[in-house]
Short mmCIF file of C-alpha atoms and ligand atoms in Angstrom, two decimals:
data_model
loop_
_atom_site.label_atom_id
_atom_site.label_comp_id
_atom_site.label_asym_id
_atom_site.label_seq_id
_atom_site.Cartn_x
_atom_site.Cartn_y
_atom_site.Cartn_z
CA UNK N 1 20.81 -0.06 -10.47
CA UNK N 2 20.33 -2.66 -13.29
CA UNK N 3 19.08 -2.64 -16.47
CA UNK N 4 15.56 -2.83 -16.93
CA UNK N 5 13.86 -5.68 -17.57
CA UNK N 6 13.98 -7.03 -21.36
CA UNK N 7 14.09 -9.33 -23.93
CA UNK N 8 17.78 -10.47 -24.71
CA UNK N 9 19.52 -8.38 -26.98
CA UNK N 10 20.89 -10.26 -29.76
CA UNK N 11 24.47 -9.12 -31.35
CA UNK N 12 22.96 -10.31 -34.90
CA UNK N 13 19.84 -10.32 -35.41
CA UNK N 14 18.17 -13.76 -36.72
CA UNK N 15 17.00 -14.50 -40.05
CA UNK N 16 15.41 -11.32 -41.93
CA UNK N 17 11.67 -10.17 -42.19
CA UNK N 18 10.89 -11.36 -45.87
CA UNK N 19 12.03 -8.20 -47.82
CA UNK N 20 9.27 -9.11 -50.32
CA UNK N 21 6.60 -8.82 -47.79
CA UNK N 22 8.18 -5.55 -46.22
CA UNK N 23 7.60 -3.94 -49.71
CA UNK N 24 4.10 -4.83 -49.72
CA UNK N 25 3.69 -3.52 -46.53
CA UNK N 26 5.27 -0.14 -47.41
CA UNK N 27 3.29 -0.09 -50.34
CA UNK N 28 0.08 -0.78 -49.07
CA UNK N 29 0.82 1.86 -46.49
CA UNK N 30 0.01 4.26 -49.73
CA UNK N 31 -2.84 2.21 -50.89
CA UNK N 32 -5.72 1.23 -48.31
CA UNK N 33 -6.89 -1.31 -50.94
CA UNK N 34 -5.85 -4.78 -50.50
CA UNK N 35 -3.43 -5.70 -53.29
CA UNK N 36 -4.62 -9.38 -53.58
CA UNK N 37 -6.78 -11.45 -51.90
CA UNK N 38 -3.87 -13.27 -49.11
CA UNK N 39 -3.41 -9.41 -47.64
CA UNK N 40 -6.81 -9.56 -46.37
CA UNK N 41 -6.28 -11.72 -43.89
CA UNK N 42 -4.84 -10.19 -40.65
CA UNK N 43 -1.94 -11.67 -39.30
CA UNK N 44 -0.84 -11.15 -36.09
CA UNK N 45 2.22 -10.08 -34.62
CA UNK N 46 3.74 -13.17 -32.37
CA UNK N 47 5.47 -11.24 -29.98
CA UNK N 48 3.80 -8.31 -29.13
CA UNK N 49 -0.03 -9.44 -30.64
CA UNK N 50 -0.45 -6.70 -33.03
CA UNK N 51 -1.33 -6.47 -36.65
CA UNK N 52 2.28 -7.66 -38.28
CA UNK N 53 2.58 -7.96 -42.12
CA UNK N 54 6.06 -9.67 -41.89
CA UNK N 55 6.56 -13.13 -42.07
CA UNK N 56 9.62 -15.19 -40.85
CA UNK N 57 11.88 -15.88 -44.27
CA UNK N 58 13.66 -18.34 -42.99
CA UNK N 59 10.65 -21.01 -42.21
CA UNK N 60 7.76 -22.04 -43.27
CA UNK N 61 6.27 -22.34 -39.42
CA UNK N 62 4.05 -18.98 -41.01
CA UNK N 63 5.20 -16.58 -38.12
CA UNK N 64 4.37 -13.39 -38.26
CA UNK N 65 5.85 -10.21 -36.94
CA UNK N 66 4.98 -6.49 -36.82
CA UNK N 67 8.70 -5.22 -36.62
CA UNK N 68 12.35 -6.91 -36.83
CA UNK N 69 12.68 -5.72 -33.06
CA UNK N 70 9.42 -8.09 -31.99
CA UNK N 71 11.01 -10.88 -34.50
CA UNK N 72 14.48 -10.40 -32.35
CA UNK N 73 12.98 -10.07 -29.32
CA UNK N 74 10.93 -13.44 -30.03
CA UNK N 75 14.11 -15.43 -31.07
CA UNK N 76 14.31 -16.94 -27.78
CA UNK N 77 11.28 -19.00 -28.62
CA UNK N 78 10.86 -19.06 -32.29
CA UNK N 79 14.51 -20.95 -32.61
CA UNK N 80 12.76 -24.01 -32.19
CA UNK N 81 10.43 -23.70 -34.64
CA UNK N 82 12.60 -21.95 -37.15
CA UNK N 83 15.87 -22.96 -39.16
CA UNK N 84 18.43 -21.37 -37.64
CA UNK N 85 21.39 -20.93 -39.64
CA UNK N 86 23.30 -22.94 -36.92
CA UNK N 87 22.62 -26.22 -34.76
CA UNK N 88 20.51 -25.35 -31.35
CA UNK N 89 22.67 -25.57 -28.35
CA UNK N 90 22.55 -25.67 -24.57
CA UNK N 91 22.59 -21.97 -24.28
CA UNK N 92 19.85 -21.76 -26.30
CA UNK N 93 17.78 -24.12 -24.06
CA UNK N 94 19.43 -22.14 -20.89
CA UNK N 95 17.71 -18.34 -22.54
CA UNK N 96 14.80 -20.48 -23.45
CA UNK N 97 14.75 -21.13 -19.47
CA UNK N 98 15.62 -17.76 -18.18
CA UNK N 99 13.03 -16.26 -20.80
CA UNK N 100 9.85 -18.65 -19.21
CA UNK N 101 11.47 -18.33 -15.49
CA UNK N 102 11.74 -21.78 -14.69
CA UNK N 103 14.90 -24.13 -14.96
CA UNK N 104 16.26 -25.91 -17.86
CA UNK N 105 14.70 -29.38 -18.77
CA UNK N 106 16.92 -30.34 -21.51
CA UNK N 107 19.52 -32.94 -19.90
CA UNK N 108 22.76 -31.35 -21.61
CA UNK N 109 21.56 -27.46 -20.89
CA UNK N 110 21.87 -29.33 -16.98
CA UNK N 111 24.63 -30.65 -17.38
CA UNK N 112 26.48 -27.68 -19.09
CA UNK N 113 25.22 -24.81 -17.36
CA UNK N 114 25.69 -26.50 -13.56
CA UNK N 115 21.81 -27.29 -12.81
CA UNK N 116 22.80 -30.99 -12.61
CA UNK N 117 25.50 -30.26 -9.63
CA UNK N 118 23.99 -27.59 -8.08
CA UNK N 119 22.00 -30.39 -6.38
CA UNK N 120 19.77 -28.21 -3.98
CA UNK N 121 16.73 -26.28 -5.07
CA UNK N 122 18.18 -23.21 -3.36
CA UNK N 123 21.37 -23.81 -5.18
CA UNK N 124 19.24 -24.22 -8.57
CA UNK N 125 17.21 -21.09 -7.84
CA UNK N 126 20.16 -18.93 -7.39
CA UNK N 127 21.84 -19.94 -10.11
CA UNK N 128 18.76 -19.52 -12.47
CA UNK N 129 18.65 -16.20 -10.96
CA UNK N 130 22.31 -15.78 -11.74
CA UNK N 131 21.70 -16.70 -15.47
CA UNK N 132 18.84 -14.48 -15.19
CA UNK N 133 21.34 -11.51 -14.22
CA UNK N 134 23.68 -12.61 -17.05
CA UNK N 135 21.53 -12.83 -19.71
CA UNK N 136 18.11 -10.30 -18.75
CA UNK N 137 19.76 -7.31 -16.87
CA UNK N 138 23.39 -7.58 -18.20
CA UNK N 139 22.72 -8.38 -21.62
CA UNK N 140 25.15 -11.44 -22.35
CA UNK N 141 23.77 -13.47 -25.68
CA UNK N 142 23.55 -17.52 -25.19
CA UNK N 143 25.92 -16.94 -28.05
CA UNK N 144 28.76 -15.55 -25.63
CA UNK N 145 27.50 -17.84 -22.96
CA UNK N 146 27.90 -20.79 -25.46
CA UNK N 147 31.07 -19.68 -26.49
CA UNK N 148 32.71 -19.44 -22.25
CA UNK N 149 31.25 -22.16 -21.86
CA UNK N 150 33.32 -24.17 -24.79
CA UNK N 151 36.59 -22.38 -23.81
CA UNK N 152 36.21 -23.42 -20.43
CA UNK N 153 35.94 -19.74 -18.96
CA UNK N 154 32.74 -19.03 -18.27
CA UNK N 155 33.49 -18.48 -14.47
CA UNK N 156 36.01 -15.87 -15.70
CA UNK N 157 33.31 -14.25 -18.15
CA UNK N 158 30.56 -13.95 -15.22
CA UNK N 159 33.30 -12.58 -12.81
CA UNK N 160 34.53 -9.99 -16.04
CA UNK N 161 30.54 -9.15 -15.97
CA UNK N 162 29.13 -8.92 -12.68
CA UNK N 163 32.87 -7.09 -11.41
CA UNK N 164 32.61 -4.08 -13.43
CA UNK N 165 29.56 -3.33 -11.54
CA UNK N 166 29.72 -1.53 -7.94
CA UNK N 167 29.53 -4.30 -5.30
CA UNK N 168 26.16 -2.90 -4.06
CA UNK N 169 24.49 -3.53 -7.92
CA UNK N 170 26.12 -7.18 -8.71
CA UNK N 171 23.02 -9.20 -7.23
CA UNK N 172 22.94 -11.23 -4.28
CA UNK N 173 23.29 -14.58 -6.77
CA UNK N 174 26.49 -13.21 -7.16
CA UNK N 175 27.76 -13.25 -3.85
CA UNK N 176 26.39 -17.09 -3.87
CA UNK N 177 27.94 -17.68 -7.69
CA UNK N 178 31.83 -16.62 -6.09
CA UNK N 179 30.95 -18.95 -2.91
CA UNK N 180 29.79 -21.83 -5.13
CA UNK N 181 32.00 -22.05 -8.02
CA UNK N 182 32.55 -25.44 -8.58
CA UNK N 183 28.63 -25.59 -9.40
CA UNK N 184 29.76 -24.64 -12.96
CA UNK N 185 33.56 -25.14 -12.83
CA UNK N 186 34.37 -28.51 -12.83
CA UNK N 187 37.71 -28.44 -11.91
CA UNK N 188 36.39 -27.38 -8.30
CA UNK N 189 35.36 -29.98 -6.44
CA UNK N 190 31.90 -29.94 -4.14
CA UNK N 191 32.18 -28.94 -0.50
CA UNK N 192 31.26 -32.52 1.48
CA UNK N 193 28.39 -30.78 3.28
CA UNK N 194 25.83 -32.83 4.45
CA UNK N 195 22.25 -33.05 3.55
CA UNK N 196 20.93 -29.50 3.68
CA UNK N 197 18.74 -29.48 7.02
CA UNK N 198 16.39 -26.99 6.09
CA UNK N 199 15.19 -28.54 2.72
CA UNK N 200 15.16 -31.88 5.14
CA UNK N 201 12.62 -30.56 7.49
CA UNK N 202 10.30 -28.95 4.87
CA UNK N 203 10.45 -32.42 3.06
CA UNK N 204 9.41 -33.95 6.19
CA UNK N 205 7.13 -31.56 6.95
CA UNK N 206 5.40 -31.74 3.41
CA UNK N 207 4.74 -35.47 4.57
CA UNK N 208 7.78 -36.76 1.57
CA UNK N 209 8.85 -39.89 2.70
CA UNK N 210 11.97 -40.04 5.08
CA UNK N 211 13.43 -42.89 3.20
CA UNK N 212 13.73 -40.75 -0.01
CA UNK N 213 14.56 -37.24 1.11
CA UNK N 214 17.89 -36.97 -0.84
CA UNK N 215 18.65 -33.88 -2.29
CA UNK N 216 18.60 -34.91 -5.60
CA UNK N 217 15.00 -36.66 -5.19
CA UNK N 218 13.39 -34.12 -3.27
CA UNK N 219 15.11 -31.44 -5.95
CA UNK N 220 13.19 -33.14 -8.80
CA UNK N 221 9.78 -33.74 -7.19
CA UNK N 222 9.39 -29.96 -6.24
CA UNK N 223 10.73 -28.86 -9.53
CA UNK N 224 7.47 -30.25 -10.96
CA UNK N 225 4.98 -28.46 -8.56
CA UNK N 226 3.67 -25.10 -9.12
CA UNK N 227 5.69 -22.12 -8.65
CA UNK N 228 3.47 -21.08 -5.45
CA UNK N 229 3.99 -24.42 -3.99
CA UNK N 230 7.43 -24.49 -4.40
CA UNK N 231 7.75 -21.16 -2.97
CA UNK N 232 5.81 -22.39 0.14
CA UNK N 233 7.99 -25.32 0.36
CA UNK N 234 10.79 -23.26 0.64
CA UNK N 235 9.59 -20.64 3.02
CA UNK N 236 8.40 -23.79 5.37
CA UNK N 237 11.83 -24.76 5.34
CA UNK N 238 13.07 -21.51 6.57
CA UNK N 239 10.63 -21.66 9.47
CA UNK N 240 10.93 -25.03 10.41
CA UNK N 241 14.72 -23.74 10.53
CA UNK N 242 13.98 -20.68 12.65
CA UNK N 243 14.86 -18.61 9.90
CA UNK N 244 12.54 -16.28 7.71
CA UNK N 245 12.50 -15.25 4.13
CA UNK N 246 15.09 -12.35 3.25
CA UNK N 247 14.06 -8.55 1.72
CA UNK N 248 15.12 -9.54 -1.65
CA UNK N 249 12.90 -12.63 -1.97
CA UNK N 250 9.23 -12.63 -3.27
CA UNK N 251 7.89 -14.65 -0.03
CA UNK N 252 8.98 -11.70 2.18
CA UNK N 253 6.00 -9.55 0.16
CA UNK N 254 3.48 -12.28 -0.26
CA UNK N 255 3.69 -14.05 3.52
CA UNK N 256 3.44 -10.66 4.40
CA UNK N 257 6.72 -9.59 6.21
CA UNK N 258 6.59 -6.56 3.67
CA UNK N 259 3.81 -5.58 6.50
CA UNK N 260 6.65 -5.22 9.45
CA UNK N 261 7.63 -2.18 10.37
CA UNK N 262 11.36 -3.23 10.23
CA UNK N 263 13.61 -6.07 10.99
CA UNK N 264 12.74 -6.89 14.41
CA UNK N 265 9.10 -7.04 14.09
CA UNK N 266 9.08 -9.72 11.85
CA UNK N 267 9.85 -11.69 14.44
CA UNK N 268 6.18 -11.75 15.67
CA UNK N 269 4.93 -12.86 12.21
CA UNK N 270 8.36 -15.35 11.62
CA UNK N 271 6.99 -16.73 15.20
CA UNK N 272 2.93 -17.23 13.83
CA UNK N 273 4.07 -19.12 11.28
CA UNK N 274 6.31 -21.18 13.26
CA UNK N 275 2.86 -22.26 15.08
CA UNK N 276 0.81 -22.40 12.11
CA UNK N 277 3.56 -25.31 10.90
CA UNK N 278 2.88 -26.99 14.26
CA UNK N 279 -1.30 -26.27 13.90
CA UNK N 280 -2.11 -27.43 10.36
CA UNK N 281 -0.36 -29.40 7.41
CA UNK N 282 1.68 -28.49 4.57
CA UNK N 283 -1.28 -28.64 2.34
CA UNK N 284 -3.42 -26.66 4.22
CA UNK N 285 -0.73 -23.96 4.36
CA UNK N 286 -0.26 -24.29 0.87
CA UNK N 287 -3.76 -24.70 -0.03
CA UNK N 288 -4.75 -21.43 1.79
CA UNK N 289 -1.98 -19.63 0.17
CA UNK N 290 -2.41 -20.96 -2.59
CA UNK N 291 -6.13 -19.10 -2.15
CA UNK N 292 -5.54 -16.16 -0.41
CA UNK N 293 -7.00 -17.05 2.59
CA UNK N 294 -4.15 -17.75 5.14
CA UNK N 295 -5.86 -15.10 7.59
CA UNK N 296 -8.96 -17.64 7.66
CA UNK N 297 -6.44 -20.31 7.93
CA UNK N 298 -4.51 -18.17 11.56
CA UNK N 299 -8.23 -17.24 12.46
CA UNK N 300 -9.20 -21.14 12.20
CA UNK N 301 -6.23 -22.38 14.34
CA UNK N 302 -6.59 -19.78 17.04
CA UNK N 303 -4.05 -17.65 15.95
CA UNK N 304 -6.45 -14.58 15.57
CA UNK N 305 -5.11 -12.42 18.30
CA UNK N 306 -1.34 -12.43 16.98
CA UNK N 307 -2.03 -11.72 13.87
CA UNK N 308 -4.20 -8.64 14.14
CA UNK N 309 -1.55 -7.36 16.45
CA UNK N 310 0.34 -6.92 12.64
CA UNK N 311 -0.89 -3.63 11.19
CA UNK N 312 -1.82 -4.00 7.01
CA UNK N 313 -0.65 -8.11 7.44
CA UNK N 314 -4.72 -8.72 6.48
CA UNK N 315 -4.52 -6.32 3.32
CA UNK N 316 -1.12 -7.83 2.26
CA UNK N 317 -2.15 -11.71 2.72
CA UNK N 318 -5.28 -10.70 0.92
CA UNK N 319 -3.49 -10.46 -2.11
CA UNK N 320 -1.18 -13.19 -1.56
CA UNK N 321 0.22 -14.79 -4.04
CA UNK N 322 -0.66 -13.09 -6.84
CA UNK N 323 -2.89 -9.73 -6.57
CA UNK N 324 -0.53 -7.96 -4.12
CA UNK N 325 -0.75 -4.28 -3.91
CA UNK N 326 2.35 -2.56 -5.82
CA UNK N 327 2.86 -0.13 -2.70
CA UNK N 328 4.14 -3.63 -1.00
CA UNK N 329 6.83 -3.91 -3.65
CA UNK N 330 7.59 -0.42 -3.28
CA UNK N 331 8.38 -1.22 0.23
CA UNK N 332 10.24 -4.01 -0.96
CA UNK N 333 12.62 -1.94 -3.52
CA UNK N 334 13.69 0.59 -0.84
CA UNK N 335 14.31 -2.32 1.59
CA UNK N 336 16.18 -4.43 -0.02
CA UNK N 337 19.41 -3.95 -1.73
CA UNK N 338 19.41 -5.15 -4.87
CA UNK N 339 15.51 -5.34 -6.20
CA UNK N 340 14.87 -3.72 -8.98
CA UNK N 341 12.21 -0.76 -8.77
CA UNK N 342 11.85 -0.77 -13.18
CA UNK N 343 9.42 -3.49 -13.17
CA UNK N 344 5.68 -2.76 -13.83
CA UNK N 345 2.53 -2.16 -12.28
CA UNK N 346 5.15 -0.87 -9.26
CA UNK N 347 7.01 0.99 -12.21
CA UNK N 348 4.32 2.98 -13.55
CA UNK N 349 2.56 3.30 -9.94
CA UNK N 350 5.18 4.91 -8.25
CA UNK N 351 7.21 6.68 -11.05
CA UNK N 352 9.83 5.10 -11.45
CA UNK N 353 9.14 4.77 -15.23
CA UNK N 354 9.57 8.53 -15.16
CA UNK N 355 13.61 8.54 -13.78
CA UNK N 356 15.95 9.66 -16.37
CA UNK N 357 18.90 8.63 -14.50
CA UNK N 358 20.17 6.68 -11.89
CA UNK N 359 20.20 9.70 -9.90
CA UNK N 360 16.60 10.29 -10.58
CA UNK N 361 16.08 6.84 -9.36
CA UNK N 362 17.72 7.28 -6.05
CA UNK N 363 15.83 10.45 -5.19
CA UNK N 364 12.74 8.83 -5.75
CA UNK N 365 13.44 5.95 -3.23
CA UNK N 366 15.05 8.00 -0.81
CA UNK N 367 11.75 9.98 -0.33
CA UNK N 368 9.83 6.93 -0.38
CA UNK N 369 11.88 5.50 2.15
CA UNK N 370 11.42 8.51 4.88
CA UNK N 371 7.97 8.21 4.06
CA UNK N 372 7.81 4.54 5.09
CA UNK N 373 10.27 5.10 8.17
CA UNK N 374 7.51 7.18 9.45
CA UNK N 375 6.16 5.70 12.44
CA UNK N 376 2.83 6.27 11.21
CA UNK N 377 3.13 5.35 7.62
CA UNK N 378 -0.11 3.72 6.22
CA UNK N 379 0.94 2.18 3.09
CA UNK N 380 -2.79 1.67 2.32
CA UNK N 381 -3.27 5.47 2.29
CA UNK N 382 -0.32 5.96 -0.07
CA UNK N 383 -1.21 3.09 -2.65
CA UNK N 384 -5.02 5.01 -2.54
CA UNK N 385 -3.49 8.33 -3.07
CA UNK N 386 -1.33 6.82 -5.92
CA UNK N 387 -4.38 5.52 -7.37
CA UNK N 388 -5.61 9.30 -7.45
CA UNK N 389 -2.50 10.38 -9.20
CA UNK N 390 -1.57 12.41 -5.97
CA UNK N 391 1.17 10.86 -4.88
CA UNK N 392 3.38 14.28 -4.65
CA UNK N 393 0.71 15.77 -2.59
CA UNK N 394 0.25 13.12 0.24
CA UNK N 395 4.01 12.16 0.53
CA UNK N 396 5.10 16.20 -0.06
CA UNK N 397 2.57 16.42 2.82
CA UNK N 398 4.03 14.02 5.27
CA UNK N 399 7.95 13.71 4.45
CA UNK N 400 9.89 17.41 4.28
CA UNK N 401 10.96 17.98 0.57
CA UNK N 402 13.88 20.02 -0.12
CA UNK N 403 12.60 23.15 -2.64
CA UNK N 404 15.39 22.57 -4.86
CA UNK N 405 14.16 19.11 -5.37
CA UNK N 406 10.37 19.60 -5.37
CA UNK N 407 10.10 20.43 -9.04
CA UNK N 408 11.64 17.02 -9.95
CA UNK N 409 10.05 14.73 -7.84
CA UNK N 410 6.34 16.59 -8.53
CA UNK N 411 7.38 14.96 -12.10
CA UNK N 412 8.61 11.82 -11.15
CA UNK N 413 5.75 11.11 -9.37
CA UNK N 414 3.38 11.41 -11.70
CA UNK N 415 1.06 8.61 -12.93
CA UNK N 416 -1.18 7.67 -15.10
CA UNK N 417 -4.05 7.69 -12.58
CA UNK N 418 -6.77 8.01 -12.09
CA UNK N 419 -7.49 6.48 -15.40
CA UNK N 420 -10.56 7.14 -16.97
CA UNK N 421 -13.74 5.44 -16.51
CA UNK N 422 -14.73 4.83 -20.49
ZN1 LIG G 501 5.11 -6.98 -32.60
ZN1 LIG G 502 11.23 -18.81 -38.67
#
């Protein structure tokens, strides 16, 4: 499994916490009374938003922190308002990027870090996500990245990376990154492959005009539109190309394939939104996504009938895009290979907060995965019972638990819930 999900680790830490104002802290810590009138304003902490009483040293931007680990862990960001002890570099642009989720829009962070030939948006995704392996989940500083990057090896410094891993746990961006190379090796040169189709179609589809749907163009004008939209651009290309959106991506939860029993009864859902492409325009589709209401949207173009013949689809497209129930990321995590089960409100739902070890991990998705290979499973029920805290006792009730292993999972699946009313 990979890391959890964190702040980048810096090798040394930025510029100190004022030592003056950390001795006022500590002393004040002794003394409840102010000890002049500037400590009685409250300052608050820019990372995590609590009370800090340490200011950035190194400029006068007035940024507080509670701790040095907040002040590290908000380096990322503050570099640009700070005086670094160095000049600001692509790879700081390209953690600046990976930090806020979204690609690079500094031109030589683009150019150095592959964004500018990795002319698709699928290729551009990936490779954020690949970047977001690197730096999130395997803990590479921008500094090392920088530092490949000038010696002309950061291929070889991903591949040292991702290879020490098992195959299983290396990401599917990296299965893309060893297919796509020359994306950041320039000595590689592109594969002549034509326009790609599917981003064609959606293009077309999203009413772009036919007379600019280059890559390049249709790359920049969806890299300004909302992440939803973009999303929904993509998945539309998918469909238009008879395909449909993979385990590990986040359309296969919020279009609601995460509602399929398995593989082949997607293909019901994959073929309603075929027709819903045919029924209604791209900014319909988006616009009811967009608004949770795409089971409106099937009811309003006669598609009714199909999709209430999809158990839980309603409850799942409810939530869609943003409000989904964690119990659908659950089913995610034990469905696809490499999706991470450490991420919260699914974390701390399901238990996986409470895993010790990789082992612990395992267990707990191995029971959670009988449980949903039931032919009966009703996710609903589950997600209610985990919002009683009784998790154990519903699964334990429905999936046979080996006595040797009951006492474990009884405490890795507890919860916080039902949290208290006050
Ligand atoms: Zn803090
Ligand atoms: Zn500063």
């Amino acid at each position: 499994m990979l890391a959890p999900h964190k702040f980048i680790a810096f090798a040394r830490p930025p510029d100190p916490v004022d030592q003056h104002q950390t001795s006022t802290f500590r002393r004040s810590r002794h003394n409840p009374e102010p000890l002049n009138s500037s400590s009685l304003m409250v300052h608050y902490c820019k990372a995590c938003g609590k009370p800090a009483t340490k200011l950035c040293s190194a400029c006068t931007s007035k940024t507080w922190y509670c701790s040095s680990e907040c002040q590290r862990s908000d380096w990322t960001f503050h570099i640009f308002d700070c005086n670094p002890r160095r000049p600001i570099d692509s790879s700081d642009y390209l953690a600046l990027a990976v930090a806020q989720d979204r690609f690079p829009d500094d031109p030589q962070t683009k150019e150095d870090y592959g964004f500018n030939r990795a002319l698709s948006a699928e290729n551009q995704i990936v490779l954020l996500e690949l970047f977001k392996g690197l730096i999130l989940h395997r803990k590479v500083s921008s500094r090392r990245i920088h530092a490949w990057r000038v010696n002309g090896t950061l291929a070889d410094g991903i591949k040292g990376t991702f290879e020490i891993l098992p195959v299983h746990a290396r990401g599917a961006y990296y299965g893309w990154f060893l297919q796509n190379q020359w994306v950041l090796d320039r000595s590689l040169s592109r594969p002549a492959h034509p326009l790609d189709a599917m981003i064609k179609r959606a293009w077309a589809y999203s009413g772009g005009s036919p007379a600019l749907s280059t890559r390049p163009y249709i790359m920049s004008s969806i890299g300004a539109w909302p992440h939803t939209k973009r999303s929904i651009f993509l998945f539309c290309g998918a469909i238009l190309s008879h395909g449909r959106p993979n385990p590990m991506e986040e359309n296969w939860v919020t279009l609601g394939f995460c509602a399929c029993h398995n593989e082949e009864s997607e293909l019901p859902l994959a073929a309603i939104y075929s027709e819903i492409t045919e029924r209604c325009t791209f900014e319909e589709l988006y616009t009811a996504y967009d608004t949770s209401s795409l089971i409106a949207l099937f009811d309003a173009k006669g598609l009714k009938t199909l999709h209430q013949q999809i158990p839980y689809l309603e409850d799942v497209l409810a939530g869609s895009p943003r409000h989904n129930k964690s119990v659908w990321n659950l089913k995610q995590v034990i469905t696809a290979k490499d999706c991470r089960p450490d991420v919260p409100p699914l974390s701390i739902d399901y238990g996986f907060v409470n895993c010790r070890s990789p082992l612990d991990t395992e267990l707990l998705k191995e029971v959670y995965r009988e449980f949903f290979g039931l032919p009966d499973a009703n996710p609903i029920k589950l997600h209610e019972t985990a919002m009683r805290g009784q998790i154990f006792e519903y699964v334990g009730g429905l999936v046979k638990i080996k006595k040797k292993e009951r006492k474990t999972l009884q405490r890795l699946m507890r919860n916080p819930y039902p949290l208290n009313d006050s």
